[in-house]
Each structure stands twice: as C-alpha cells, then as structure tokens.
Coordinates of C-alpha atoms in Angstrom, one line a residue:
M1 CA 13.0 13.9 8.0
K2 CA 15.6 11.0 7.9
F3 CA 14.9 8.3 5.4
E4 CA 16.4 4.9 6.0
P5 CA 16.4 1.9 3.6
R6 CA 14.2 -0.8 5.1
W7 CA 13.6 -3.0 2.1
I8 CA 15.9 -3.5 -1.0
A9 CA 14.9 -5.6 -4.0
W10 CA 18.0 -6.9 -5.6
E11 CA 18.0 -8.2 -9.1
I12 CA 20.7 -10.8 -9.1
T13 CA 19.8 -12.2 -12.6
R14 CA 17.7 -11.3 -15.5
R15 CA 17.5 -14.9 -16.7
C16 CA 14.1 -16.5 -16.3
N17 CA 12.3 -19.7 -17.3
L18 CA 9.1 -17.8 -18.0
H19 CA 8.1 -14.9 -20.3
C20 CA 5.5 -13.0 -18.3
I21 CA 3.6 -10.3 -20.1
H22 CA 4.2 -7.6 -17.4
C23 CA 7.8 -8.4 -16.4
R24 CA 9.4 -5.1 -15.3
S25 CA 13.0 -6.4 -16.1
S26 CA 12.0 -7.9 -19.5
S27 CA 13.7 -11.1 -18.3
E28 CA 14.8 -13.8 -20.8
E29 CA 16.1 -17.3 -20.3
V30 CA 19.5 -16.3 -21.8
V31 CA 20.6 -12.7 -21.3
M32 CA 23.8 -11.5 -22.9
K33 CA 23.4 -7.8 -22.7
H34 CA 22.9 -7.8 -18.9
P35 CA 25.0 -10.7 -17.5
D36 CA 24.6 -11.8 -13.9
P37 CA 27.0 -10.1 -11.5
S38 CA 29.6 -12.6 -10.2
K39 CA 29.5 -14.0 -6.8
E40 CA 32.3 -11.8 -5.7
E41 CA 30.5 -8.7 -7.0
C42 CA 27.5 -9.8 -5.1
F43 CA 29.5 -10.1 -1.9
R44 CA 30.9 -6.6 -2.5
I45 CA 27.4 -5.2 -2.8
I46 CA 26.4 -6.9 0.4
D47 CA 29.4 -5.5 2.2
D48 CA 28.6 -2.0 0.9
I49 CA 24.9 -2.1 2.0
S50 CA 25.6 -3.8 5.4
S51 CA 28.2 -1.2 6.3
Y52 CA 25.5 1.4 6.1
A53 CA 22.2 -0.1 7.1
Q54 CA 20.5 -3.4 7.9
P55 CA 17.5 -3.6 5.5
V56 CA 15.6 -6.6 4.4
I57 CA 17.2 -7.9 1.1
V58 CA 14.9 -9.5 -1.4
L59 CA 16.8 -11.7 -3.9
T60 CA 14.9 -11.3 -7.1
G61 CA 15.2 -11.4 -10.9
G62 CA 14.4 -12.7 -13.4
E63 CA 14.3 -16.0 -11.6
P64 CA 16.9 -16.1 -8.7
L65 CA 16.8 -19.9 -8.5
L66 CA 18.5 -20.1 -11.9
R67 CA 21.7 -19.0 -10.1
E68 CA 23.6 -22.0 -8.8
D69 CA 25.2 -19.7 -6.2
V70 CA 22.0 -18.1 -5.0
F71 CA 22.2 -19.8 -1.6
E72 CA 25.8 -18.8 -1.1
I73 CA 24.8 -15.2 -1.7
A74 CA 21.9 -15.5 0.7
E75 CA 24.1 -17.0 3.4
Y76 CA 26.7 -14.3 3.0
G77 CA 24.0 -11.7 3.4
R78 CA 22.7 -13.4 6.6
M79 CA 26.3 -13.6 7.9
K80 CA 26.5 -9.8 7.4
G81 CA 23.4 -9.3 9.5
L82 CA 20.9 -8.8 6.8
R83 CA 17.4 -10.4 6.7
V84 CA 17.3 -12.2 3.4
C85 CA 14.1 -13.0 1.5
M86 CA 13.5 -14.4 -2.0
A87 CA 11.1 -13.5 -4.8
T88 CA 10.5 -16.4 -7.2
N89 CA 7.9 -17.5 -9.7
G90 CA 7.7 -20.8 -7.8
T91 CA 8.1 -23.2 -10.7
L92 CA 11.6 -24.3 -9.7
I93 CA 10.9 -25.1 -6.0
N94 CA 11.5 -28.7 -5.0
D95 CA 12.5 -30.6 -1.8
E96 CA 16.2 -29.8 -2.3
V97 CA 15.5 -26.1 -2.8
C98 CA 13.3 -26.0 0.4
K99 CA 16.1 -27.7 2.4
K100 CA 18.6 -25.1 1.3
I101 CA 16.1 -22.3 2.1
K102 CA 15.9 -23.6 5.6
D103 CA 19.7 -24.2 5.9
V104 CA 20.6 -20.6 5.0
D105 CA 17.7 -19.1 6.9
I106 CA 15.9 -17.2 4.1
K107 CA 13.1 -15.5 6.1
M108 CA 10.3 -15.3 3.5
I109 CA 9.6 -16.5 0.0
S110 CA 7.3 -14.5 -2.2
L111 CA 5.5 -16.3 -5.0
S112 CA 3.6 -15.0 -8.0
L113 CA 0.1 -16.0 -8.7
D114 CA -1.9 -13.9 -11.2
G115 CA -5.2 -15.7 -11.1
P116 CA -7.2 -18.4 -9.3
D117 CA -6.9 -21.0 -12.1
E118 CA -4.5 -22.4 -14.7
K119 CA -6.1 -20.6 -17.7
T120 CA -5.6 -17.1 -16.2
H121 CA -2.2 -17.5 -14.5
D122 CA -0.6 -19.4 -17.4
N123 CA -1.8 -16.8 -19.9
F124 CA -0.2 -14.1 -17.7
R125 CA 3.0 -16.0 -17.4
Q126 CA 3.1 -17.2 -21.0
Q127 CA 3.9 -20.8 -19.9
K128 CA 1.6 -23.8 -19.7
G129 CA 2.0 -25.6 -16.4
A130 CA 3.2 -22.5 -14.5
F131 CA 0.0 -22.4 -12.3
T132 CA 0.3 -26.1 -11.3
A133 CA 4.0 -25.7 -10.5
T134 CA 3.4 -22.7 -8.3
I135 CA 0.5 -24.4 -6.4
E136 CA 2.9 -27.4 -5.8
A137 CA 5.5 -24.9 -4.5
T138 CA 3.1 -23.7 -1.9
K139 CA 2.5 -27.2 -0.7
L140 CA 6.3 -27.9 -0.4
L141 CA 6.8 -24.6 1.5
K142 CA 4.1 -25.6 3.9
K143 CA 5.7 -29.0 4.3
Y144 CA 9.0 -27.5 5.3
D145 CA 7.4 -24.8 7.4
I146 CA 8.7 -22.0 5.3
P147 CA 6.6 -18.8 5.4
F148 CA 5.5 -17.4 2.0
L149 CA 3.5 -14.6 0.6
I150 CA 1.7 -14.3 -2.7
N151 CA 2.0 -11.4 -5.1
S152 CA -0.8 -11.1 -7.7
S153 CA -0.6 -8.6 -10.6
F154 CA -3.7 -7.4 -12.4
T155 CA -4.7 -5.7 -15.7
K156 CA -8.0 -5.6 -17.5
R157 CA -7.5 -9.2 -18.6
N158 CA -7.6 -10.6 -15.1
Q159 CA -9.1 -8.0 -12.8
H160 CA -12.4 -9.9 -12.6
T161 CA -10.5 -12.6 -10.7
I162 CA -9.2 -10.4 -7.9
P163 CA -11.6 -11.7 -5.1
E164 CA -11.2 -15.3 -6.1
T165 CA -7.4 -14.9 -6.3
Y166 CA -7.4 -13.4 -2.8
R167 CA -9.4 -16.4 -1.5
L168 CA -7.0 -18.9 -3.1
A169 CA -4.0 -17.2 -1.5
K170 CA -5.7 -17.5 1.8
Q171 CA -6.7 -21.1 1.2
L172 CA -3.1 -22.0 0.3
G173 CA -1.8 -20.7 3.7
A174 CA 0.1 -17.6 2.6
T175 CA 1.3 -15.3 5.3
A176 CA 0.3 -12.3 3.1
W177 CA -1.4 -11.5 -0.2
Y178 CA -0.2 -8.4 -2.1
M179 CA -2.5 -7.1 -4.9
F180 CA -0.3 -5.4 -7.5
M181 CA -1.7 -2.7 -9.8
I182 CA 0.9 -3.0 -12.5
V183 CA 3.1 -0.1 -13.7
P184 CA 3.8 -0.2 -17.5
T185 CA 7.5 -0.7 -17.4
G186 CA 9.8 -3.3 -19.0
R187 CA 7.7 -5.8 -20.9
G188 CA 4.7 -4.1 -19.4
E189 CA 5.1 -1.2 -21.8
N190 CA 3.1 -3.3 -24.2
L191 CA 0.1 -3.3 -21.9
L192 CA -0.9 0.3 -22.0
N193 CA -4.3 -0.5 -23.4
E194 CA -4.8 -3.1 -20.6
L195 CA -4.2 -0.8 -17.6
I196 CA -7.1 -0.9 -15.2
D197 CA -9.1 2.3 -15.8
E198 CA -9.6 5.0 -13.2
E199 CA -13.2 4.1 -12.2
D200 CA -12.4 0.4 -11.8
Y201 CA -9.2 1.2 -10.0
E202 CA -11.2 3.1 -7.4
K203 CA -13.8 0.4 -7.1
I204 CA -11.1 -2.2 -6.5
L205 CA -9.6 -0.1 -3.7
Q206 CA -13.0 0.2 -2.1
W207 CA -13.5 -3.5 -2.4
H208 CA -10.1 -4.1 -0.7
Y209 CA -11.0 -1.8 2.2
D210 CA -14.2 -3.8 2.8
M211 CA -12.3 -7.1 2.6
E212 CA -9.4 -6.0 4.7
K213 CA -11.6 -4.6 7.5
N214 CA -12.9 -8.1 8.1
E215 CA -9.7 -10.1 7.4
K216 CA -8.1 -11.6 10.5
D217 CA -6.0 -14.4 9.1
I218 CA -3.8 -13.0 6.4
L219 CA -2.0 -9.7 5.8
V220 CA -3.3 -8.0 2.7
R221 CA -2.1 -4.9 1.0
P222 CA -2.5 -3.2 -2.4
T223 CA 0.9 -2.5 -3.9
C224 CA 1.6 0.3 -6.4
A225 CA -1.7 1.8 -5.3
P226 CA -0.9 4.6 -2.8
Q227 CA -4.4 6.0 -3.2
Y228 CA -5.5 3.2 -0.9
Y229 CA -4.3 5.3 2.1
R230 CA -6.7 8.0 1.1
V231 CA -9.5 5.5 0.9
I232 CA -8.7 4.3 4.4
L233 CA -8.9 7.8 5.8
Q234 CA -12.1 8.6 3.9
R235 CA -13.9 5.5 4.8
S236 CA -12.8 5.5 8.4
K237 CA -14.1 9.0 8.8
Q238 CA -17.4 8.2 7.1
E239 CA -17.9 5.1 9.2
G240 CA -16.6 6.6 12.5
E241 CA -14.3 3.7 13.0
K242 CA -10.6 3.4 13.5
F243 CA -9.1 1.2 10.8
E244 CA -6.4 -1.1 12.3
R245 CA -4.1 -3.0 10.0
R246 CA -2.2 -6.2 10.7
S247 CA 1.5 -6.0 10.3
L248 CA 4.1 -8.3 8.9
K249 CA 7.5 -8.6 10.5
F250 CA 9.3 -7.4 7.4
S251 CA 6.7 -5.0 6.2
T252 CA 8.0 -1.7 4.7
G253 CA 5.6 0.0 7.2
G254 CA 5.1 3.8 7.1
A255 CA 1.9 5.7 6.8
K256 CA 2.6 7.1 3.3
G257 CA 1.4 5.2 0.3
C258 CA 4.3 5.6 -2.1
V259 CA 7.6 4.7 -0.3
A260 CA 9.9 4.7 -3.4
A261 CA 13.3 6.1 -2.4
Q262 CA 11.9 6.7 1.1
L263 CA 11.9 3.2 2.6
I264 CA 12.6 1.0 -0.4
C265 CA 14.7 0.8 -3.6
L266 CA 15.8 -1.6 -6.3
I267 CA 19.4 -2.7 -7.3
N268 CA 19.4 -4.1 -10.8
V269 CA 21.9 -6.5 -12.4
D270 CA 24.0 -3.6 -13.7
E271 CA 24.2 -2.2 -10.2
D272 CA 22.0 0.7 -10.9
V273 CA 20.1 1.9 -7.8
M274 CA 16.5 2.8 -8.6
P275 CA 13.6 4.2 -6.4
C276 CA 11.5 1.0 -6.7
S277 CA 11.1 -2.1 -8.8
Y278 CA 8.9 -0.3 -11.3
F279 CA 10.8 3.0 -11.7
P280 CA 13.2 2.6 -14.7
L281 CA 15.5 5.5 -13.8
S282 CA 18.8 5.2 -12.1
A283 CA 19.9 7.3 -9.1
G284 CA 23.5 6.1 -9.3
N285 CA 25.6 3.0 -9.8
L286 CA 27.3 0.9 -7.1
K287 CA 30.4 0.4 -9.3
K288 CA 31.0 4.1 -9.1
Q289 CA 29.4 5.2 -5.8
S290 CA 28.7 3.7 -2.4
F291 CA 25.1 2.8 -1.6
R292 CA 25.1 5.4 1.2
E293 CA 26.1 8.1 -1.2
I294 CA 23.4 7.3 -3.6
W295 CA 20.7 6.8 -0.9
E296 CA 21.5 10.1 0.8
N297 CA 22.6 12.4 -1.9
S298 CA 21.2 11.5 -5.3
K299 CA 19.1 14.1 -6.9
L300 CA 16.4 11.6 -8.0
F301 CA 15.9 10.2 -4.5
N302 CA 15.8 13.7 -2.9
D303 CA 13.4 15.0 -5.5
L304 CA 11.0 12.2 -4.7
R305 CA 11.2 13.0 -1.0
D306 CA 10.3 16.6 -1.6
F307 CA 6.5 16.2 -1.5
A308 CA 5.9 20.0 -1.7
S309 CA 7.4 20.0 -5.2
Y310 CA 5.0 17.5 -6.7
K311 CA 2.9 18.8 -9.5
G312 CA -0.7 18.9 -10.6
R313 CA -3.4 17.4 -8.4
C314 CA -0.9 15.7 -6.2
R315 CA 0.7 19.0 -5.2
V316 CA -2.5 20.5 -3.7
C317 CA -4.1 17.2 -2.5
E318 CA -5.1 17.1 1.1
Y319 CA -3.9 13.5 1.2
L320 CA -0.4 14.2 -0.2
N321 CA 1.4 13.1 3.0
V322 CA -0.4 9.7 3.2
C323 CA -0.5 9.0 -0.6
G324 CA 1.8 11.0 -2.8
G325 CA 0.7 9.2 -5.9
C326 CA 2.7 6.5 -7.7
R327 CA 5.9 8.2 -8.8
A328 CA 6.8 5.4 -11.1
R329 CA 3.4 5.6 -12.9
A330 CA 3.8 9.3 -13.3
Y331 CA 7.2 8.8 -14.9
C332 CA 6.1 5.9 -17.2
L333 CA 2.9 7.5 -18.3
K334 CA 3.7 11.3 -18.2
D335 CA 7.5 11.2 -18.5
D336 CA 7.8 13.3 -15.4
Y337 CA 8.2 11.7 -12.0
M338 CA 7.0 14.8 -10.2
E339 CA 3.7 14.9 -12.0
E340 CA 0.3 13.8 -10.7
D341 CA -0.5 10.1 -10.8
P342 CA -2.5 9.7 -14.0
Q343 CA -4.5 6.7 -12.7
C344 CA -5.9 8.6 -9.8
K345 CA -9.4 10.0 -10.2
Y346 CA -9.6 11.9 -7.0
I347 CA -10.1 15.7 -7.3
P348 CA -8.6 17.6 -4.3
R349 CA -10.6 20.3 -2.6
R350 CA -8.0 22.9 -3.5
Y351 CA -7.6 21.9 -7.1
E352 CA -8.4 24.5 -9.7

C-alpha cells in the first residue's frame, strides 16, 4: 500500500500568549530553547515538501499569529502549490488579520474552544478573557467570509460540556467541529489523572454516533479516537443502516481511524518530523534528511504502517484495519507505540 502525506501540521513557533493545560508543545510566550525557524528556513522546508507532494499545510504553534512573517510564509506555500490553513487560539484575530488571511488565500482557520462558556474555556486555557476573544474571532471570520472549524479538547474536568460545546460550534457557524480526546503529551503529561476513563470514553463515542447520524449542517468528527470507526461499523450493523458521513474538502479522509504516519504528520520548530501532533517521537530531521526520505524510509513511520505487528488486543482485533488504536496514546501511556491502546475497552473475539 502506498502512503501519501495529505495533511501536515507545521509548528512554526512555540511562542504563545496562552498557557493551556493540555498543550502538546508546552508552548510559552518566550521560548529560548526552541527558537522560531527563520523565514528562509521555512521557505526551504516548503520547497522540500512541495517538490515531493502537495499536502494541506496547517501553520500551527504555539500561536502562529505571533510571527510577524506568518503571512509571508503562508503566501510562499500557496505560490508553491500547497493548500495552506492555520490553527490559532483565536485571541489575536482582528480586522487586519482577517484581511491578510483573505489576501494570501489561507483556506481554513481552526479555532480552539474547550467549553461552551467563559468559566470552562478560560480554565482550560489558563487565561481570563480567552473565551470572549475567541467568540469575537468567529464573528470576524464570518464577517470576512473566512471558513473556520472548531477544535474542542476534553478531559474529566470538561467532558460534561461536550453536547453543549458542539451546539455552540454549530451556532457560531463553524464549517466543522472536531472533538479531541486528549493524549497526555507535552504539558498534558500533568493530566494523567484527568484522562476520560474507558467507560465514559465509550459512552461519548456512542453519543457522537447518534448525534452525527442526524447532523446535516456541520461536519463533525472525533479526533484521537480511532475506536469511533469500530462504533460506526457495530451500530450500522445493529441498526441495519448505512452510515454516510459528510466530507470536508481538506479532510484527511481514509477509512482507518488512526492515520498517524499514513496520511498525516507533524513538523516541529526543530524540524523533527513526527507521526502526528501528539506523538513525541521523531522519525527524522529536515536539517539532515529530505521530507521524502523520512516519509518513505523512516523505521518509525514504517513500523506504524505495519498493522500486523501491533501488539495486545489491537493485534487480534477484528476492527484493526478500520481502527488500529491510537499509536500516540500507546506510546505515551505504555511506552511502546506498537502496544494496544490503553483507553480502549473493547475485547476482540479472538483475544485470549
């Protein structure tokens, strides 16, 4: 099977104006240990990627809008034929930023909203006023006709707000709402006792299925929850109905739940190429190797693509080819990326 990169998250800074409890990059307002790559280095990375493939590039961080040259980087990517998107916390969006987004043709903005109210979101983001600023950002994006999606991350502290957060995303006019089941990496390592437990995890996926089956206006998708694809097959078979999902133009697509190193990857500020945004292990570095060499030949990426070598329940699971378990979660919680997903409660028929 040929694996092609369709979506690359690119961390162009680790600087951030917030201090979110779950930040995978442990971003700070001032970062000396991991300085931003220069504009010239960013152009080199774009040249490298575009010479091999034409994926969607998501400029992320940290907070990418803290870079004064972020729109030059975005425009260069567009000139090289890449579809450029941006992931931002939303607090720095204003009229001038919206005009620049339009000028350089950034295709999609993703905003973070971790609850339906100020108390919940600001607690998650560790910044008073973050919720209000993000809501104002959605209004500005609508004003300038810029499509946006909303990412929402959940732990035990805010899982009770999931249905209400979904309704708010829809009300705000988001193109899509992605429900993130966090992986404890970066600053999220401090949240091990807040991870959603197995029973609630399964109930949330069942809720999402019922919600999505009747949702016609907005694309919805659980993220970092590959078991959802098992739920779809189980419920569809039980109900005798074909489950049809809406698609987004720049969706990663694919039938398999975990697409780390198969359709997506992350490039961090140090130019390490990682399987996904929540997988803190490098497959290679762009200062030493080409993107193509890392994508096609790295041991880490090829291990993750070898489904038959997965361990534990994942190895014998009848849903292996549509789920695969979260490889980042296996690595972060079991220190072995080929192990079974420790947050999955499903017992395969062949498991002994």
